[in-house]
Short mmCIF file of C-alpha atoms in Angstrom, two decimals:
data_model
loop_
_atom_site.label_atom_id
_atom_site.label_comp_id
_atom_site.label_asym_id
_atom_site.label_seq_id
_atom_site.Cartn_x
_atom_site.Cartn_y
_atom_site.Cartn_z
CA MET A 1 146.35 63.14 129.39
CA THR A 2 148.65 61.64 126.76
CA LEU A 3 148.69 62.39 123.08
CA GLN A 4 150.52 60.47 120.38
CA MET A 5 151.42 62.65 117.42
CA GLU A 6 153.38 61.76 114.34
CA PRO A 7 156.68 63.64 113.92
CA VAL A 8 156.55 66.57 111.53
CA SER A 9 159.11 68.69 109.78
CA TYR A 10 159.09 72.11 111.38
CA THR A 11 159.83 74.36 108.40
CA ARG A 12 156.91 76.80 108.37
CA PRO A 13 153.97 77.88 110.53
CA HIS A 14 150.60 76.29 109.97
CA VAL A 15 147.37 77.06 111.83
CA SER A 16 144.03 75.48 110.92
CA GLY A 17 140.87 76.53 112.70
CA PRO A 18 140.23 78.84 115.63
CA LEU A 19 142.48 79.11 118.68
CA PRO A 20 142.49 77.45 121.05
CA GLY A 21 141.74 74.20 119.28
CA PRO A 22 139.63 71.60 121.13
CA LYS A 23 142.55 69.65 122.64
CA SER A 24 144.33 72.81 123.76
CA ALA A 25 141.06 74.20 125.14
CA GLU A 26 140.60 71.09 127.28
CA LEU A 27 144.04 71.42 128.86
CA LEU A 28 143.70 75.19 129.31
CA SER A 29 140.43 74.60 131.13
CA ARG A 30 142.06 72.09 133.47
CA GLN A 31 144.92 74.52 134.06
CA GLU A 32 142.50 77.27 135.04
CA LYS A 33 140.91 75.03 137.67
CA ARG A 34 144.13 73.68 139.16
CA GLU A 35 146.87 76.30 138.73
CA SER A 36 147.47 79.68 140.31
CA ASN A 37 145.60 82.73 139.12
CA ALA A 38 149.05 84.29 138.61
CA ARG A 39 149.62 82.26 135.43
CA ALA A 40 150.30 84.68 132.59
CA TYR A 41 151.33 83.51 129.14
CA PRO A 42 148.35 81.24 128.34
CA ARG A 43 145.94 84.14 128.93
CA HIS A 44 147.08 85.91 125.76
CA LEU A 45 148.64 82.93 123.98
CA PRO A 46 145.86 80.32 124.36
CA ILE A 47 147.62 77.14 123.25
CA ALA A 48 148.75 73.96 124.99
CA ILE A 49 152.15 72.87 123.71
CA ALA A 50 152.77 69.30 122.58
CA ASP A 51 156.36 69.46 121.30
CA ALA A 52 158.92 71.74 119.76
CA ALA A 53 162.05 71.84 117.61
CA GLY A 54 164.37 74.71 116.76
CA SER A 55 162.36 77.91 116.26
CA PHE A 56 158.98 76.13 116.13
CA VAL A 57 156.44 74.75 118.58
CA ARG A 58 153.39 72.59 117.92
CA ASP A 59 150.23 72.62 119.98
CA LEU A 60 148.03 69.67 120.92
CA ASP A 61 145.81 70.31 117.91
CA GLY A 62 148.66 70.08 115.42
CA ASN A 63 149.07 73.81 114.80
CA VAL A 64 152.69 74.86 114.24
CA PHE A 65 153.99 78.28 115.34
CA ILE A 66 157.22 80.21 114.92
CA ASP A 67 158.30 80.75 118.51
CA PHE A 68 159.78 84.23 118.89
CA LEU A 69 159.23 84.12 122.65
CA ALA A 70 161.68 81.21 123.07
CA GLY A 71 160.99 80.62 126.73
CA ALA A 72 161.19 84.37 127.44
CA GLY A 73 164.70 84.35 126.00
CA VAL A 74 165.84 81.17 127.73
CA LEU A 75 166.24 79.01 124.61
CA SER A 76 169.26 80.66 123.03
CA LEU A 77 169.79 77.75 120.61
CA GLY A 78 166.11 77.02 120.14
CA HIS A 79 164.04 74.10 121.32
CA ASN A 80 165.75 70.74 121.82
CA HIS A 81 169.07 71.47 120.15
CA PRO A 82 170.25 67.91 119.38
CA GLU A 83 173.79 68.33 120.71
CA LEU A 84 172.54 69.85 123.96
CA VAL A 85 169.92 67.13 124.34
CA GLU A 86 172.63 64.48 124.02
CA ILE A 87 174.88 66.27 126.53
CA ALA A 88 171.98 66.49 129.01
CA ARG A 89 171.12 62.81 128.49
CA ARG A 90 174.68 61.75 129.23
CA GLN A 91 174.99 64.03 132.25
CA LEU A 92 171.70 62.78 133.68
CA GLY A 93 173.23 59.31 133.89
CA THR A 94 176.31 60.64 135.68
CA LEU A 95 175.29 63.33 138.19
CA ALA A 96 172.27 65.63 138.21
CA HIS A 97 172.52 67.57 141.48
CA GLY A 98 175.66 68.59 143.31
CA LEU A 99 174.90 71.44 145.72
CA ASP A 100 178.03 73.63 145.73
CA PHE A 101 180.54 70.78 145.54
CA PRO A 102 183.12 71.15 142.77
CA THR A 103 182.62 68.81 139.84
CA PRO A 104 184.40 68.55 136.50
CA VAL A 105 181.32 69.68 134.60
CA LYS A 106 180.81 72.67 136.90
CA ASP A 107 184.47 73.62 136.51
CA ALA A 108 184.10 73.46 132.72
CA PHE A 109 181.01 75.66 132.89
CA ILE A 110 182.82 78.26 135.02
CA GLU A 111 185.77 78.25 132.64
CA ALA A 112 183.45 78.69 129.65
CA GLN A 113 181.61 81.62 131.25
CA LEU A 114 184.77 83.41 132.36
CA SER A 115 186.25 82.95 128.89
CA MET A 116 183.41 85.01 127.42
CA LEU A 117 184.17 88.05 129.58
CA PRO A 118 186.31 90.92 128.27
CA LEU A 119 189.95 90.02 128.73
CA GLY A 120 190.61 92.50 131.52
CA MET A 121 187.81 91.08 133.67
CA ARG A 122 188.54 87.36 133.51
CA GLU A 123 191.14 87.15 136.27
CA ARG A 124 189.48 89.45 138.79
CA MET A 125 185.90 88.18 138.69
CA LYS A 126 184.52 85.56 141.06
CA MET A 127 181.32 83.58 140.58
CA HIS A 128 178.49 82.67 142.94
CA PHE A 129 175.70 80.25 142.04
CA CYS A 130 172.25 81.13 143.34
CA GLY A 131 168.80 79.64 143.25
CA PRO A 132 167.52 78.78 139.79
CA THR A 133 166.04 82.14 138.66
CA GLY A 134 167.23 85.57 137.69
CA ALA A 135 165.39 87.05 140.67
CA ASN A 136 167.44 84.81 142.97
CA ALA A 137 170.60 86.19 141.41
CA VAL A 138 169.38 89.78 141.79
CA ASP A 139 168.70 89.08 145.48
CA ALA A 140 172.22 87.68 145.83
CA ALA A 141 173.77 90.70 144.11
CA ILE A 142 172.01 93.14 146.44
CA LYS A 143 172.94 91.08 149.47
CA LEU A 144 176.58 90.92 148.34
CA CYS A 145 176.85 94.68 147.85
CA LYS A 146 175.15 95.52 151.14
CA THR A 147 177.50 93.15 152.95
CA ALA A 148 180.61 94.47 151.23
CA THR A 149 179.81 98.17 151.68
CA GLY A 150 177.93 98.11 154.97
CA ARG A 151 175.36 100.42 153.37
CA SER A 152 171.63 99.99 152.91
CA GLU A 153 170.25 102.11 150.06
CA ILE A 154 169.86 100.91 146.45
CA ILE A 155 169.44 102.99 143.29
CA SER A 156 167.25 101.52 140.54
CA PHE A 157 165.68 102.98 137.41
CA GLN A 158 162.14 103.66 136.27
CA GLY A 159 160.94 101.05 133.80
CA GLY A 160 163.41 98.45 135.03
CA PHE A 161 162.43 94.86 135.74
CA HIS A 162 164.51 92.66 138.03
CA GLY A 163 162.17 89.85 139.07
CA SER A 164 159.22 88.94 141.25
CA SER A 165 160.80 87.88 144.53
CA ALA A 166 160.37 90.32 147.42
CA ALA A 167 163.72 92.07 147.02
CA ALA A 168 163.81 91.95 143.22
CA MET A 169 160.26 93.26 143.01
CA ALA A 170 161.22 96.20 145.22
CA LEU A 171 163.84 97.11 142.60
CA THR A 172 161.34 96.81 139.73
CA GLY A 173 159.53 99.83 138.34
CA LEU A 174 156.23 98.07 137.68
CA VAL A 175 153.90 99.54 140.32
CA GLU A 176 151.01 97.21 139.45
CA GLN A 177 153.05 94.22 140.58
CA LYS A 178 154.07 95.83 143.87
CA ARG A 179 150.81 97.50 144.84
CA PRO A 180 149.12 94.43 146.41
CA VAL A 181 152.17 93.50 148.51
CA ALA A 182 152.65 95.64 151.62
CA ASN A 183 155.94 96.31 153.42
CA GLY A 184 158.33 95.85 150.52
CA MET A 185 162.09 96.09 150.91
CA PRO A 186 162.91 99.65 152.06
CA GLY A 187 165.69 101.90 150.89
CA VAL A 188 165.12 101.72 147.13
CA HIS A 189 165.27 104.97 145.15
CA PHE A 190 164.10 105.20 141.52
CA PHE A 191 165.64 107.55 139.00
CA PRO A 192 164.82 108.29 135.34
CA TYR A 193 166.19 105.95 132.68
CA SER A 194 167.32 107.17 129.27
CA TYR A 195 164.02 106.45 127.51
CA CYS A 196 164.41 109.13 124.85
CA SER A 197 161.20 108.50 122.90
CA ARG A 198 159.26 109.18 126.13
CA CYS A 199 161.75 111.42 127.87
CA PRO A 200 161.09 111.47 131.64
CA VAL A 201 162.03 115.17 131.75
CA ASN A 202 160.22 116.13 128.53
CA LEU A 203 163.26 116.89 126.41
CA SER A 204 164.51 115.55 123.10
CA PRO A 205 167.96 114.15 122.26
CA GLU A 206 168.67 117.39 120.39
CA THR A 207 168.03 119.57 123.46
CA CYS A 208 168.99 117.18 126.24
CA ALA A 209 172.23 117.18 128.16
CA ILE A 210 171.39 113.62 129.28
CA ASN A 211 169.47 115.20 132.12
CA CYS A 212 168.31 111.81 133.36
CA ILE A 213 171.81 110.91 134.49
CA GLY A 214 172.47 114.53 135.47
CA TYR A 215 169.60 114.29 137.96
CA LEU A 216 171.21 111.26 139.59
CA GLU A 217 174.63 112.93 139.62
CA ASN A 218 173.25 116.02 141.32
CA SER A 219 171.24 113.99 143.85
CA LEU A 220 174.19 111.89 144.99
CA HIS A 221 176.58 114.86 145.17
CA ASP A 222 174.05 117.05 147.02
CA GLY A 223 174.40 116.98 150.79
CA ASN A 224 170.71 117.86 150.94
CA GLY A 225 169.76 115.35 148.24
CA GLY A 226 168.10 113.08 150.75
CA ILE A 227 169.84 109.85 149.72
CA PRO A 228 172.69 108.38 151.77
CA LEU A 229 175.57 106.88 149.80
CA PRO A 230 174.01 103.71 148.38
CA ALA A 231 175.22 100.14 148.57
CA ALA A 232 174.70 99.65 144.84
CA VAL A 233 173.19 100.92 141.62
CA ILE A 234 171.39 98.31 139.50
CA VAL A 235 170.64 98.86 135.81
CA GLU A 236 169.75 97.06 132.58
CA MET A 237 171.67 98.01 129.45
CA VAL A 238 168.49 97.29 127.50
CA GLN A 239 165.28 97.31 129.51
CA GLY A 240 163.51 94.14 128.46
CA GLU A 241 160.13 93.92 130.16
CA GLY A 242 160.17 97.73 130.20
CA GLY A 243 159.74 97.70 126.42
CA VAL A 244 163.11 96.89 124.76
CA ILE A 245 164.71 100.25 125.56
CA PRO A 246 168.48 100.43 124.93
CA ALA A 247 170.22 102.91 127.19
CA ARG A 248 172.10 105.75 125.50
CA LEU A 249 175.87 105.38 125.43
CA GLU A 250 176.59 108.59 127.35
CA PHE A 251 174.01 107.69 130.01
CA VAL A 252 175.77 104.41 130.77
CA GLN A 253 179.29 105.80 130.63
CA ARG A 254 178.45 108.68 132.96
CA LEU A 255 176.71 106.27 135.31
CA ARG A 256 179.86 104.13 135.44
CA GLN A 257 182.00 107.24 136.00
CA LEU A 258 179.72 108.40 138.83
CA THR A 259 179.66 105.04 140.61
CA ARG A 260 183.43 104.68 140.36
CA GLN A 261 183.97 108.20 141.69
CA LEU A 262 181.72 107.54 144.70
CA GLU A 263 182.86 103.91 145.12
CA ILE A 264 179.36 102.54 144.61
CA PRO A 265 179.21 98.99 143.18
CA LEU A 266 177.50 98.96 139.78
CA ILE A 267 175.29 95.92 139.17
CA VAL A 268 174.38 95.23 135.55
CA ASP A 269 171.33 92.99 135.19
CA GLU A 270 172.03 90.84 132.12
CA VAL A 271 169.35 88.24 132.82
CA GLN A 272 167.60 88.93 129.51
CA THR A 273 170.40 90.58 127.53
CA GLY A 274 173.17 88.12 128.43
CA CYS A 275 174.58 85.11 126.58
CA GLY A 276 174.62 86.81 123.19
CA ARG A 277 171.09 88.20 122.98
CA THR A 278 172.18 91.69 121.85
CA GLY A 279 175.06 90.59 119.60
CA THR A 280 177.85 90.55 122.20
CA TRP A 281 178.04 88.03 125.02
CA PHE A 282 176.99 90.70 127.48
CA ALA A 283 175.29 93.94 126.48
CA PHE A 284 177.58 96.08 128.67
CA GLU A 285 180.43 95.32 126.24
CA GLN A 286 178.75 97.61 123.69
CA TYR A 287 178.98 100.52 126.14
CA GLY A 288 182.71 100.33 126.85
CA ILE A 289 182.29 99.78 130.59
CA GLU A 290 183.15 97.11 133.15
CA PRO A 291 180.56 96.57 135.90
CA ASP A 292 181.36 95.43 139.42
CA VAL A 293 178.61 92.78 139.44
CA ILE A 294 176.97 90.91 136.55
CA VAL A 295 173.64 89.15 137.05
CA ALA A 296 172.96 86.31 134.60
CA SER A 297 170.42 83.53 134.26
CA LYS A 298 167.89 82.78 131.48
CA ALA A 299 170.03 81.55 128.56
CA LEU A 300 173.05 80.27 130.52
CA SER A 301 172.22 76.61 129.92
CA GLY A 302 171.21 77.12 126.29
CA ILE A 303 168.38 74.62 126.57
CA GLY A 304 166.15 75.86 129.40
CA THR A 305 167.50 73.92 132.36
CA PRO A 306 167.63 76.50 135.18
CA VAL A 307 170.78 78.14 136.47
CA ALA A 308 171.47 81.62 137.82
CA LEU A 309 174.66 83.28 138.96
CA ILE A 310 176.44 86.49 139.75
CA MET A 311 179.96 87.35 138.64
CA TYR A 312 181.61 90.06 140.68
CA ASP A 313 184.86 91.82 141.44
CA ALA A 314 186.84 89.78 143.96
CA SER A 315 187.15 92.85 146.21
CA LEU A 316 183.45 92.49 147.03
CA ASP A 317 183.81 88.91 148.27
CA THR A 318 183.38 89.59 151.99
CA TRP A 319 180.74 86.90 152.54
CA ALA A 320 181.20 84.41 155.35
CA PRO A 321 180.80 80.69 154.57
CA ALA A 322 177.11 79.85 153.90
CA ALA A 323 176.21 83.56 153.84
CA HIS A 324 174.07 82.94 150.76
CA THR A 325 172.89 79.46 149.83
CA GLY A 326 170.35 77.76 147.60
CA THR A 327 169.51 74.08 147.30
CA PHE A 328 169.33 74.06 143.51
CA ARG A 329 172.56 75.99 142.87
CA GLY A 330 174.27 72.81 141.69
CA ASN A 331 172.27 71.88 138.58
CA GLN A 332 174.77 69.69 136.76
CA LEU A 333 172.56 69.35 133.67
CA ALA A 334 172.59 73.12 133.24
CA PHE A 335 176.36 73.24 133.72
CA ALA A 336 176.91 70.52 131.11
CA THR A 337 174.66 72.03 128.47
CA GLY A 338 175.81 75.58 129.29
CA ALA A 339 179.47 74.74 128.67
CA GLU A 340 178.52 73.00 125.43
CA ALA A 341 176.32 75.93 124.39
CA VAL A 342 179.32 78.28 124.64
CA HIS A 343 181.30 75.87 122.46
CA ILE A 344 178.51 75.70 119.86
CA ILE A 345 178.05 79.48 119.85
CA GLN A 346 181.75 79.98 119.21
CA ARG A 347 182.05 77.13 116.70
CA ASP A 348 178.99 78.14 114.67
CA ARG A 349 179.67 81.90 114.90
CA VAL A 350 176.23 82.38 116.41
CA LEU A 351 176.97 85.94 117.54
CA ASP A 352 177.64 86.85 113.92
CA ASN A 353 174.22 85.42 113.10
CA VAL A 354 172.65 87.51 115.88
CA ARG A 355 174.07 90.70 114.43
CA GLU A 356 173.17 89.76 110.84
CA ARG A 357 169.63 88.72 111.71
CA GLY A 358 169.29 91.89 113.78
CA GLU A 359 170.07 93.98 110.71
CA GLN A 360 167.59 91.86 108.76
CA VAL A 361 164.86 92.51 111.34
CA ALA A 362 165.53 96.25 111.22
CA ASN A 363 165.19 96.28 107.43
CA LEU A 364 162.06 94.10 107.39
CA LEU A 365 160.29 96.18 110.04
CA ALA A 366 161.23 99.51 108.45
CA PRO A 367 157.94 99.79 106.46
CA LEU A 368 156.12 100.20 109.79
CA GLU A 369 157.96 103.42 110.66
CA SER A 370 155.59 105.55 108.57
CA LEU A 371 152.45 104.29 110.30
CA PRO A 372 150.92 106.85 112.69
CA TRP A 373 150.26 104.22 115.35
CA VAL A 374 153.92 103.12 115.44
CA ARG A 375 155.87 105.36 117.80
CA GLU A 376 159.24 103.63 117.59
CA ILE A 377 160.96 100.44 116.41
CA ARG A 378 164.03 99.62 118.48
CA GLY A 379 166.31 96.76 119.32
CA ARG A 380 169.77 95.29 119.62
CA GLY A 381 170.79 91.98 118.07
CA LEU A 382 167.80 89.66 118.41
CA MET A 383 165.90 91.65 121.02
CA TRP A 384 163.30 93.88 119.32
CA GLY A 385 160.25 95.90 120.21
CA ILE A 386 157.64 97.91 118.32
CA GLU A 387 156.07 100.60 120.50
CA LEU A 388 152.48 101.46 119.58
CA GLN A 389 150.67 104.67 120.50
CA ASP A 390 147.42 106.48 119.83
CA PRO A 391 148.51 109.22 117.38
CA SER A 392 145.79 111.58 118.56
CA THR A 393 146.83 111.50 122.22
CA GLY A 394 150.35 110.06 122.22
CA MET A 395 149.22 107.56 124.86
CA PRO A 396 150.51 103.96 124.87
CA ALA A 397 148.26 101.71 122.76
CA GLY A 398 148.23 98.56 124.86
CA ASP A 399 144.94 97.29 123.42
CA LEU A 400 146.37 97.51 119.92
CA ALA A 401 149.47 95.57 120.99
CA LEU A 402 147.24 92.80 122.37
CA SER A 403 145.31 92.75 119.09
CA VAL A 404 148.57 92.39 117.19
CA GLN A 405 149.68 89.56 119.46
CA GLU A 406 146.37 87.78 118.94
CA GLN A 407 146.41 88.32 115.17
CA VAL A 408 149.94 87.02 114.61
CA LEU A 409 149.21 83.97 116.76
CA ARG A 410 146.36 83.07 114.42
CA LEU A 411 148.88 83.36 111.57
CA GLY A 412 151.43 81.12 113.31
CA LEU A 413 153.73 83.48 115.22
CA ILE A 414 154.25 83.68 118.98
CA LEU A 415 155.26 87.12 120.28
CA GLU A 416 155.18 88.84 123.67
CA THR A 417 154.13 92.32 124.75
CA GLY A 418 155.69 94.63 127.32
CA GLY A 419 156.44 98.25 128.13
CA ARG A 420 154.15 100.92 129.54
CA ASN A 421 150.56 99.63 129.48
CA GLY A 422 151.80 96.67 127.45
CA CYS A 423 152.14 98.83 124.33
CA VAL A 424 155.31 97.21 122.96
CA VAL A 425 155.18 94.12 120.76
CA ARG A 426 158.37 92.21 121.53
CA MET A 427 160.35 89.46 119.83
CA LEU A 428 163.07 87.24 121.31
CA PRO A 429 163.99 84.68 118.63
CA PRO A 430 166.51 81.88 119.19
CA LEU A 431 169.98 83.19 118.48
CA ASN A 432 170.58 80.61 115.74
CA VAL A 433 167.35 81.44 113.90
CA THR A 434 167.67 81.31 110.12
CA ALA A 435 167.17 84.17 107.69
CA GLY A 436 164.19 82.36 106.18
CA VAL A 437 162.37 82.05 109.49
CA VAL A 438 163.07 85.70 110.33
CA GLU A 439 161.68 86.78 106.97
CA THR A 440 158.51 84.72 107.46
CA ALA A 441 157.97 85.99 111.00
CA CYS A 442 158.54 89.65 110.14
CA ARG A 443 156.24 89.39 107.13
CA ILE A 444 153.49 88.03 109.38
CA LEU A 445 154.06 90.83 111.90
CA VAL A 446 154.21 93.66 109.37
CA ASN A 447 151.10 92.42 107.56
CA ALA A 448 149.20 92.07 110.83
CA ILE A 449 150.02 95.58 112.03
CA GLN A 450 149.24 97.10 108.66
CA ALA A 451 145.92 95.24 108.53
CA LEU A 452 144.94 96.42 112.01
CA MET A 453 145.72 100.07 111.35
CA PRO A 454 142.55 101.11 109.40
CA ARG A 455 140.20 99.51 111.92
CA THR A 456 141.99 101.15 114.81
CA GLN A 457 141.99 104.57 113.14
CA GLU A 458 138.29 104.34 112.39
CA ALA A 459 137.57 103.30 115.96
CA GLY A 460 139.50 106.35 117.21
#
């Protein structure tokens, strides 16, 4: 099916008629017949995409949407950034696939990535390229730490999400995803995360001694705690799929102190938070720590071409040759655009924009704080979530979040949901999004939630 559409200027959202439109409906129907039942996004965002530019996408029926999903955070500089498109075009005519051979463009990418680390980490970190997804990199990180330590157990955290491969899924808190798959990777132990608005030990920040990390400290120091010294601890600084939950500063710093004391490698999963998403290149920088292993993927190329890697302390590099391989670990297009993306982000002061737009989002969403169905608004940089709850029960309001997602789509805004029972409405804009687009998107979102409140209260 081909469709010729005249170019348009993507400056504002525009939706005419019901969704999906007839052309999108045709393609969605064909997708349902021919693609896996595991497909996800089109179920709640029923559009078929024709083209995109910057912070906007257009469907086959000519409807234009602000895209605050941005490839699940992959498109750090938006759709089809012209400089990255040109770099990819030139690289495609030179070399597209290089396995793990050194190439000038790969060397430039490595140099660019290392240059973004805190100064004290640049000389001691090594890099390993994995398969093309974040889950592949998580698998590699676990394998590296088990090899280096000779241990088997892994500590993960409730609410965390690390991917859908067998090993990464075993480290993920989402039980629904794991339930149908028997015989998962053994030796994974889950501990409470610092989710203060739904405290796992029923305390409040005013009365809590950060008991979530205290529980882990006691368990690992207790000879009868039941957990052998683990090979690694894996954690997100901001849980993404878990509902945009930033960890508390003391939680992270005590976790780093504990893992150093017991010589346990600390893996920080920066798949969603990395490459500037939270206002610093990596989110761990905001916590004053240095991890042993960094997992990165999503936004590394800046344009959506896949690449995944781990950066780790050289002392962990005990792998034998070919101990961990992957056919698509040499994506030269991703290396070329990724190195250029770092240059653009530095040149255009994109991280300043992330922090400024983050403050703008906080101010624009503030009117929602007084609504009884809004439990919490939280975020860092350009990673935001609005948690919805039933005020009469305190239970997560996943149905309301879906209604909000559906309503804003009709008004020209693409958002995602996440968190417990899908009760968090999430936004992941491009990092170079303009103030005008942020204002339009937040106005749509605020108006939609406010409009849905009376109906939901009456129904309750």
